[in-house]
Each structure stands twice: as C-alpha cells, then as structure tokens.
Short mmCIF file of C-alpha atoms and ligand atoms in Angstrom, two decimals:
data_model
loop_
_atom_site.label_atom_id
_atom_site.label_comp_id
_atom_site.label_asym_id
_atom_site.label_seq_id
_atom_site.Cartn_x
_atom_site.Cartn_y
_atom_site.Cartn_z
CA UNK B 1 -40.57 -110.53 -187.10
CA UNK B 2 -42.98 -108.36 -189.66
CA UNK B 3 -45.72 -110.56 -188.88
CA UNK B 4 -44.73 -110.68 -184.71
CA UNK B 5 -44.90 -106.70 -184.70
CA UNK B 6 -47.84 -105.63 -187.63
CA UNK B 7 -49.84 -108.87 -184.70
CA UNK B 8 -48.44 -105.64 -181.81
CA UNK B 9 -49.98 -102.85 -183.77
CA UNK B 10 -53.24 -104.81 -184.93
CA UNK B 11 -53.47 -105.36 -180.66
CA UNK B 12 -51.72 -101.97 -179.96
CA UNK B 13 -54.50 -99.97 -182.45
CA UNK B 14 -57.80 -101.99 -181.33
CA UNK B 15 -56.71 -100.41 -177.77
CA UNK B 16 -56.97 -97.28 -179.09
CA UNK B 17 -60.11 -97.51 -180.87
CA UNK B 18 -61.75 -98.45 -177.68
CA UNK B 19 -59.81 -96.40 -175.52
CA UNK B 20 -60.84 -93.43 -178.21
CA UNK B 21 -64.73 -95.17 -178.41
CA UNK B 22 -64.46 -94.67 -174.03
CA UNK B 23 -63.77 -91.36 -174.32
CA UNK B 24 -65.85 -90.13 -176.97
CA UNK B 25 -68.71 -91.45 -174.19
CA UNK B 26 -67.34 -89.63 -171.94
CA UNK B 27 -67.41 -86.44 -173.26
CA UNK B 28 -70.92 -86.37 -174.54
CA UNK B 29 -71.81 -87.46 -171.53
CA UNK B 30 -69.53 -84.63 -169.40
CA UNK B 31 -70.46 -81.90 -172.34
CA UNK B 32 -73.25 -80.74 -170.42
CA UNK B 33 -72.30 -80.13 -167.73
CA UNK B 34 -68.39 -78.56 -168.63
CA UNK B 35 -71.16 -76.03 -171.14
CA UNK B 36 -72.38 -75.69 -167.02
CA UNK B 37 -69.31 -74.64 -166.40
CA UNK B 38 -68.09 -72.65 -168.59
CA UNK B 39 -65.11 -74.47 -169.60
CA UNK B 40 -65.47 -74.11 -172.23
CA UNK B 41 -63.98 -70.41 -173.11
CA UNK B 42 -62.69 -69.30 -176.99
CA UNK B 43 -59.72 -67.74 -177.80
CA UNK B 44 -59.48 -65.86 -181.09
CA UNK B 45 -56.96 -66.21 -183.66
CA UNK B 46 -55.84 -62.37 -185.86
CA UNK B 47 -56.79 -61.81 -189.76
CA UNK B 48 -54.92 -59.31 -190.59
CA UNK B 49 -53.96 -57.54 -193.92
CA UNK B 50 -50.27 -57.81 -195.10
CA UNK B 51 -50.31 -55.30 -196.89
CA UNK B 52 -51.10 -52.64 -193.98
CA UNK B 53 -50.30 -55.53 -191.40
CA UNK B 54 -52.76 -54.05 -189.50
CA UNK B 55 -55.40 -56.65 -187.35
CA UNK B 56 -59.22 -56.60 -189.78
CA UNK B 57 -60.81 -59.49 -187.97
CA UNK B 58 -60.72 -61.71 -185.65
CA UNK B 59 -62.81 -66.08 -186.00
CA UNK B 60 -63.72 -66.77 -183.28
CA UNK B 61 -61.97 -70.68 -181.92
CA UNK B 62 -63.27 -73.17 -179.32
CA UNK B 63 -61.43 -74.53 -176.13
CA UNK B 64 -62.05 -76.51 -173.46
CA UNK B 65 -60.47 -75.68 -170.46
CA UNK B 66 -60.41 -79.23 -168.81
CA UNK B 67 -58.61 -79.52 -165.08
CA UNK B 68 -57.22 -76.56 -165.47
CA UNK B 69 -55.63 -78.21 -169.51
CA UNK B 70 -56.58 -77.26 -172.35
CA UNK B 71 -58.08 -78.81 -175.30
CA UNK B 72 -58.41 -78.36 -178.92
CA UNK B 73 -60.76 -78.45 -180.42
CA UNK B 74 -59.85 -81.16 -182.35
CA UNK B 75 -60.01 -83.96 -179.28
CA UNK B 76 -63.67 -82.75 -179.09
CA UNK B 77 -65.63 -81.42 -182.43
CA UNK B 78 -65.72 -85.24 -184.52
CA UNK B 79 -67.78 -86.10 -180.85
CA UNK B 80 -70.12 -83.21 -180.08
CA UNK B 81 -71.06 -83.63 -184.73
CA UNK B 82 -71.44 -88.19 -184.29
CA UNK B 83 -73.88 -86.79 -181.04
CA UNK B 84 -75.36 -83.61 -182.43
CA UNK B 85 -74.50 -80.96 -179.82
CA UNK B 86 -72.29 -78.90 -181.31
CA UNK B 87 -75.04 -76.49 -181.88
CA UNK B 88 -75.07 -75.67 -178.84
CA UNK B 89 -71.76 -74.45 -178.92
CA UNK B 90 -71.49 -72.71 -181.81
CA UNK B 91 -74.43 -70.39 -180.10
CA UNK B 92 -72.51 -70.93 -177.08
CA UNK B 93 -69.05 -69.41 -179.53
CA UNK B 94 -71.34 -66.67 -180.99
CA UNK B 95 -72.58 -65.84 -178.31
CA UNK B 96 -69.11 -65.01 -176.41
CA UNK B 97 -67.60 -63.94 -180.10
CA UNK B 98 -70.62 -60.65 -180.57
CA UNK B 99 -70.65 -59.69 -176.51
CA UNK B 100 -66.66 -59.35 -176.86
CA UNK B 101 -66.92 -57.17 -180.71
CA UNK B 102 -69.07 -55.60 -179.32
CA UNK B 103 -67.18 -54.19 -176.93
CA UNK B 104 -63.94 -54.44 -179.50
CA UNK B 105 -66.28 -52.21 -181.50
CA UNK B 106 -66.89 -49.68 -178.76
CA UNK B 107 -62.71 -49.10 -178.11
CA UNK B 108 -62.34 -48.35 -182.04
CA UNK B 109 -62.49 -50.85 -184.24
CA UNK B 110 -65.39 -50.40 -185.55
CA UNK B 111 -64.29 -51.85 -189.22
CA UNK B 112 -63.06 -55.19 -187.94
CA UNK B 113 -65.25 -59.20 -188.57
CA UNK B 114 -66.20 -61.94 -186.17
CA UNK B 115 -65.95 -64.88 -188.07
CA UNK B 116 -67.41 -67.68 -186.08
CA UNK B 117 -67.55 -71.51 -186.75
CA UNK B 118 -70.62 -73.49 -186.66
CA UNK B 119 -71.10 -77.36 -188.10
CA UNK B 120 -72.72 -78.57 -190.34
CA UNK B 121 -75.20 -80.66 -188.43
CA UNK B 122 -76.48 -77.38 -186.93
CA UNK B 123 -78.38 -76.95 -190.14
CA UNK B 124 -80.77 -80.42 -187.85
CA UNK B 125 -82.45 -77.29 -186.23
CA UNK B 126 -84.12 -75.44 -188.69
CA UNK B 127 -84.75 -72.84 -185.37
CA UNK B 128 -80.64 -71.85 -186.29
CA UNK B 129 -80.58 -69.33 -188.84
CA UNK B 130 -83.46 -67.79 -186.16
CA UNK B 131 -81.13 -68.40 -182.75
CA UNK B 132 -77.82 -66.81 -184.14
CA UNK B 133 -80.67 -63.66 -185.96
CA UNK B 134 -81.36 -63.07 -182.09
CA UNK B 135 -77.34 -63.41 -180.70
CA UNK B 136 -76.09 -61.29 -183.33
CA UNK B 137 -79.01 -58.55 -182.12
CA UNK B 138 -79.10 -59.06 -178.23
CA UNK B 139 -75.41 -57.32 -178.62
CA UNK B 140 -76.19 -54.91 -181.49
CA UNK B 141 -73.88 -55.70 -183.54
CA UNK B 142 -74.14 -54.26 -187.32
CA UNK B 143 -74.05 -57.65 -188.70
CA UNK B 144 -72.41 -57.00 -191.51
CA UNK B 145 -69.60 -57.56 -188.12
CA UNK B 146 -70.63 -60.76 -188.57
CA UNK B 147 -68.89 -63.55 -190.86
CA UNK B 148 -70.55 -68.09 -190.19
CA UNK B 149 -67.35 -69.64 -191.50
CA UNK B 150 -68.88 -73.41 -192.39
CA UNK B 151 -67.70 -76.01 -193.90
CA UNK B 152 -68.50 -77.72 -197.47
CA UNK B 153 -71.75 -80.34 -197.21
CA UNK B 154 -71.20 -83.70 -198.74
CA UNK B 155 -74.35 -85.37 -198.76
CA UNK B 156 -77.03 -83.70 -201.14
CA UNK B 157 -80.25 -83.43 -198.63
CA UNK B 158 -77.01 -81.18 -196.13
CA UNK B 159 -76.66 -78.98 -199.55
CA UNK B 160 -80.22 -78.07 -199.47
CA UNK B 161 -79.91 -77.61 -196.19
CA UNK B 162 -76.80 -75.74 -196.49
CA UNK B 163 -78.42 -73.15 -199.62
CA UNK B 164 -80.82 -72.05 -197.63
CA UNK B 165 -79.16 -71.47 -194.60
CA UNK B 166 -76.94 -69.44 -196.52
CA UNK B 167 -80.11 -67.92 -197.70
CA UNK B 168 -80.87 -66.33 -194.99
CA UNK B 169 -77.99 -65.73 -193.68
CA UNK B 170 -77.79 -63.42 -197.00
CA UNK B 171 -81.47 -61.53 -196.96
CA UNK B 172 -80.30 -60.59 -193.00
CA UNK B 173 -77.24 -59.43 -194.13
CA UNK B 174 -74.73 -62.16 -191.74
CA UNK B 175 -72.14 -62.84 -194.51
CA UNK B 176 -70.85 -66.01 -194.74
CA UNK B 177 -67.98 -67.00 -195.36
CA UNK B 178 -66.90 -72.52 -196.74
CA UNK B 179 -64.38 -72.67 -194.73
CA UNK B 180 -61.72 -74.85 -195.76
CA UNK B 181 -62.38 -73.94 -199.13
CA UNK B 182 -61.27 -76.73 -201.41
CA UNK B 183 -60.67 -79.64 -199.53
CA UNK B 184 -64.35 -80.70 -199.71
CA UNK B 185 -65.88 -83.30 -203.24
CA UNK B 186 -67.65 -80.18 -204.91
CA UNK B 187 -65.87 -76.58 -204.78
CA UNK B 188 -66.63 -76.09 -207.91
CA UNK B 189 -70.46 -76.10 -207.36
CA UNK B 190 -70.38 -74.54 -203.78
CA UNK B 191 -69.13 -71.81 -205.19
CA UNK B 192 -71.97 -71.93 -208.46
CA UNK B 193 -74.84 -73.13 -205.81
CA UNK B 194 -74.61 -71.06 -202.34
CA UNK B 195 -74.46 -67.34 -201.51
CA UNK B 196 -71.34 -66.63 -199.88
CA UNK B 197 -69.28 -63.86 -199.14
CA UNK B 198 -66.17 -65.56 -198.96
CA UNK B 199 -63.51 -68.26 -199.13
CA UNK B 200 -61.37 -69.41 -196.59
CA UNK B 201 -58.61 -71.48 -198.93
CA UNK B 202 -57.63 -74.20 -196.84
CA UNK B 203 -54.03 -74.11 -195.21
CA UNK B 204 -53.13 -77.77 -196.93
CA UNK B 205 -52.99 -75.54 -200.18
CA UNK B 206 -50.09 -73.49 -199.09
CA UNK B 207 -48.28 -75.89 -196.44
CA UNK B 208 -45.99 -77.54 -199.08
CA UNK B 209 -42.62 -77.27 -198.16
CA UNK B 210 -41.40 -75.50 -201.42
CA UNK B 211 -44.75 -73.83 -203.16
CA UNK B 212 -45.13 -75.37 -207.42
CA UNK B 213 -45.17 -73.99 -210.07
CA UNK B 214 -49.16 -76.69 -209.31
CA UNK B 215 -50.00 -73.95 -206.08
CA UNK B 216 -50.15 -70.94 -208.39
CA UNK B 217 -51.64 -72.47 -210.87
CA UNK B 218 -54.38 -73.92 -208.29
CA UNK B 219 -54.45 -70.52 -206.03
CA UNK B 220 -53.91 -68.52 -209.05
CA UNK B 221 -57.62 -70.00 -210.45
CA UNK B 222 -58.90 -69.90 -207.52
CA UNK B 223 -58.40 -65.98 -206.26
CA UNK B 224 -58.82 -64.98 -210.23
CA UNK B 225 -62.40 -67.29 -209.01
CA UNK B 226 -63.62 -65.38 -206.73
CA UNK B 227 -62.81 -62.16 -207.61
CA UNK B 228 -64.97 -62.91 -210.67
CA UNK B 229 -68.25 -64.14 -208.81
CA UNK B 230 -67.39 -61.04 -206.36
CA UNK B 231 -66.60 -63.38 -203.13
CA UNK B 232 -63.70 -62.39 -200.90
CA UNK B 233 -60.67 -64.88 -200.25
CA UNK B 234 -58.32 -65.42 -196.69
CA UNK B 235 -55.81 -68.54 -197.39
CA UNK B 236 -55.60 -69.67 -193.81
CA UNK B 237 -51.99 -71.62 -192.56
CA UNK B 238 -49.82 -68.62 -193.52
CA UNK B 239 -46.57 -69.22 -191.21
CA UNK B 240 -43.74 -67.34 -193.31
CA UNK B 241 -42.38 -64.36 -195.59
CA UNK B 242 -42.53 -66.63 -198.04
CA UNK B 243 -46.18 -67.79 -198.35
CA UNK B 244 -47.10 -64.11 -197.78
CA UNK B 245 -45.01 -62.86 -200.54
CA UNK B 246 -46.55 -65.88 -202.70
CA UNK B 247 -50.15 -65.52 -201.69
CA UNK B 248 -49.67 -61.54 -202.73
CA UNK B 249 -48.44 -62.45 -205.24
CA UNK B 250 -51.70 -63.83 -206.61
CA UNK B 251 -53.76 -60.63 -205.59
CA UNK B 252 -54.84 -62.83 -201.90
CA UNK B 253 -53.87 -60.31 -198.96
CA UNK B 254 -56.80 -61.90 -195.90
CA UNK B 255 -54.92 -64.25 -194.50
CA UNK B 256 -55.53 -65.57 -191.10
CA UNK B 257 -51.33 -68.01 -189.13
CA UNK B 258 -49.45 -67.85 -187.25
CA UNK B 259 -47.01 -65.60 -188.52
CA UNK B 260 -49.37 -62.96 -187.25
CA UNK B 261 -50.71 -64.74 -184.26
CA UNK B 262 -51.70 -67.77 -183.05
CA UNK B 263 -55.55 -68.04 -180.83
CA UNK B 264 -55.40 -66.23 -177.65
CA UNK B 265 -57.55 -65.62 -174.77
CA UNK B 266 -60.31 -62.89 -175.95
CA UNK B 267 -57.33 -60.54 -172.74
CA UNK B 268 -54.74 -61.51 -175.27
CA UNK B 269 -56.40 -60.05 -178.87
CA UNK B 270 -57.17 -57.00 -177.01
CA UNK B 271 -54.39 -55.81 -176.03
CA UNK B 272 -53.05 -56.75 -179.91
CA UNK B 273 -55.87 -54.60 -181.18
CA UNK B 274 -55.42 -51.59 -178.23
CA UNK B 275 -51.52 -51.86 -179.43
CA UNK B 276 -52.36 -51.18 -182.83
CA UNK B 277 -54.80 -48.68 -182.16
CA UNK B 278 -52.33 -46.55 -180.00
CA UNK B 279 -50.09 -46.89 -182.80
CA UNK B 280 -52.06 -45.26 -185.35
CA UNK B 281 -51.79 -41.84 -182.90
CA UNK B 282 -48.42 -41.98 -182.30
CA UNK B 283 -47.58 -41.82 -186.25
P1 LIG T 1 -60.90 -74.27 -189.26
O1 LIG T 1 -62.15 -73.22 -188.35
O2 LIG T 1 -60.02 -73.92 -190.14
O3 LIG T 1 -60.55 -73.11 -187.91
C1 LIG T 1 -58.21 -73.16 -188.10
C2 LIG T 1 -58.05 -74.18 -187.60
O4 LIG T 1 -56.59 -73.72 -188.32
C3 LIG T 1 -57.62 -73.68 -186.14
O5 LIG T 1 -57.54 -74.40 -185.11
C4 LIG T 1 -55.97 -73.05 -185.83
O6 LIG T 1 -55.83 -72.87 -184.45
C5 LIG T 1 -55.55 -73.42 -186.98
N1 LIG T 1 -53.95 -72.39 -187.11
C6 LIG T 1 -54.28 -71.26 -187.93
N2 LIG T 1 -53.00 -70.65 -188.04
C7 LIG T 1 -52.56 -71.60 -188.47
C8 LIG T 1 -51.47 -72.11 -188.71
O7 LIG T 1 -51.11 -71.26 -189.15
N3 LIG T 1 -50.49 -73.14 -188.45
C9 LIG T 1 -51.25 -74.43 -188.70
N4 LIG T 1 -50.90 -75.30 -188.57
N5 LIG T 1 -52.83 -74.59 -188.30
C10 LIG T 1 -53.27 -72.98 -187.97
P2 LIG T 1 -58.03 -74.48 -183.99
O8 LIG T 1 -58.31 -74.01 -183.53
O9 LIG T 1 -57.55 -76.31 -183.01
O10 LIG T 1 -59.55 -75.48 -184.89
C11 LIG T 1 -59.53 -76.57 -184.94
C12 LIG T 1 -61.39 -76.30 -186.18
O11 LIG T 1 -61.58 -77.59 -185.54
C13 LIG T 1 -62.26 -75.67 -186.94
O12 LIG T 1 -60.84 -75.81 -188.36
C14 LIG T 1 -63.48 -75.83 -186.56
O13 LIG T 1 -63.18 -76.35 -188.01
C15 LIG T 1 -63.79 -76.39 -185.51
N6 LIG T 1 -63.90 -75.56 -184.44
C16 LIG T 1 -62.81 -74.74 -183.62
N7 LIG T 1 -64.28 -74.00 -182.94
C17 LIG T 1 -64.70 -74.21 -183.31
C18 LIG T 1 -66.46 -73.74 -182.62
O14 LIG T 1 -66.86 -73.36 -181.86
N8 LIG T 1 -67.22 -74.77 -183.55
C19 LIG T 1 -67.08 -75.57 -184.68
N9 LIG T 1 -68.26 -76.18 -185.55
N10 LIG T 1 -65.58 -75.96 -184.67
C20 LIG T 1 -65.12 -75.35 -184.13
MG1 LIG T 2 -63.33 -71.95 -188.95
MG1 LIG T 3 -60.43 -74.42 -192.25
MG1 LIG T 4 -61.24 -76.56 -190.42
#
C-alpha cells in the first residue's frame, strides 16, 4: 500500500510540475498585454509606529487582477523573474506608488515614506538607477519619501551590482532597505557592504507560536547591531499584540502586519490616512 501510495504521489507531482511549467509559459506570454491592459495594480500595506499607532508609511505590493480574480505576487513574480521580466513591472508599480504618494503628501501626509520592491534581477539593467530617479523626479517627490526594497543577494557577481546600485541610490538621497533580512546567506556582510538606510526583519523570525529566548536573542542582536550602524529597523508579519510587545521590548517600534492592516487598494489606504488626519484635528 505504501509503494502504491508513493507511486500515485509521484504521478501527481509530475503532472503538477508540467502544469506549472505550462502556466509559467502562458504567464510570460501574457505579461506584456496584461501590463498594457491595466491588469496589474498596486496595493498598499500601512507601516505603523507601534508607540503612536500612527501610519508612517506604506509598502506598494503588486496584484494581478485577471478576469476579476486577484492573483498574489508569489504566483507570478518567480516566473517573471526567471524570464527577466520584472523590471518593467517594478518600474510601473514605482510610478503608481509615486502618483499616489504625490496625492497623499498633498493631503497633509508630508512625512509618509513609500516602500517599493525591486527584484534583484532588475540589477542586470545598468540603467535601472537612472530609470528610478527619473520617475521619482517626474512626480516632484522629495527623495527622502521613497524607500527601495531589495532582498539580499546570493552570488558574488550580483553582490557587486547591488553594492553599486545601493551607492547610486544613496548619492541621490533615495533610501534603500534590505527586505526579508536574516533569511539570506550573508546578512551580516550585507550590512557591512551595502549602503542601506533600513533593514526589514523577515516575518519568519516572529511567526512561531511562542516567541522564545532564542528569538529574543537573535532579533535583539539584529536591532542592536542596526542601531550601532545607524540603520533603521522595521519588522514585517506582525499579527498580534504579543509580537508588538515583544518587539517594543527589544527596541523595534516600526512594523507592518495584518494586525494593523493588510495590503489595500489605494483608495482604502487613503481613507485610513484621512481618518488619521481627522483624528488629529479633533483631539
Ligand atoms: P515582501 O516584499 O517581503 O512583502 C511582504 C509580504 O508579506 C506581502 O505579501 C504581504 O502581504 C505579506 N504580509 C504582510 N503582513 C503580513 C502578516 O501579518 N502576516 C503574513 N503572513 N503575511 C504578511 P505579498 O503582497 O503576497 O508579496 C509577496 C512578495 O512578492 C513580496 O514579499 C515581494 O518579495 C514580492 N512582491 C510584491 N510586490 C512586488 C513588486 O511590485 N515587485 C517585485 N519585484 N516583487 C514584489
Ligand atoms: Mg518588500
Ligand atoms: Mg519581506
Ligand atoms: Mg518576500
């Protein structure tokens, strides 16, 4: 029975792999027209200061709306990365984010910091920095209002590209963040080698059922190290008050997570910002 079961599992797996390969091809094929047809949209997740409860920024996260169904990035970003097609999408999301930020700043949220994700594959384009700068300038944004997020690199070649990219961003006052910090091969050397303004502690560090001494030691050390290096810290994936308390005790008060808000369509985040501003007036 065991062998039979294994056989069935294996057959299912192969089938699934084939299907996935086909899906990938189809997606790559459809990507350009989807972009033209406006099927890609940007959602925004609030970044919150847990001490004040205020929204201090947002992260732009792409969604693919296809036949009315919302497709999450994990379902198409990997395929686009393999095909080297993320740059166009990332620049599009940056532009959408800049458009919205322009409006929100005009509505009185001057200190709002907008994070935008860029794939490491995008570094293969030597013009990437220029393209980013061009878009930010087009919307007359203060460059301090934009934070470029990128995950840690794995190869030496990519690392050199990323170092140069981070340096150029810094020269132009555009802030950078290392996303999913702590999950890469070389988080410590990343902190040493890259000119970054922020690290974003990966949600896996706080997602255990019970946070233990080990977690406290690791996250606490990351926060202390970042402090000594004058690098900002934000933690993602915060879903309950226990985690908020745990992070506050260790000195991290900037968070993102479902507890404070899921990624939302721009109108909805704008509503949250408006309510926040109204609260200030009444209090
Ligand atoms: P990321 O940049 O690390 O984004 C954080 C992910 O965690 C988001 O998933 C967000 O919805 C999710 N998240 C936020 N709070 C919580 C929480 O409290 N609990 C849990 N379980 N999850 C939470 P999302 O939007 O599905 O994005 C997944 C990944 O796709 C992103 O990870 C990023 O690597 C990539 N991605 C998203 N948008 C873009 C984009 O415009 N360009 C590129 N290149 N990659 C993108
Ligand atoms: Mg991110
Ligand atoms: Mg992340
Ligand atoms: Mg991620």
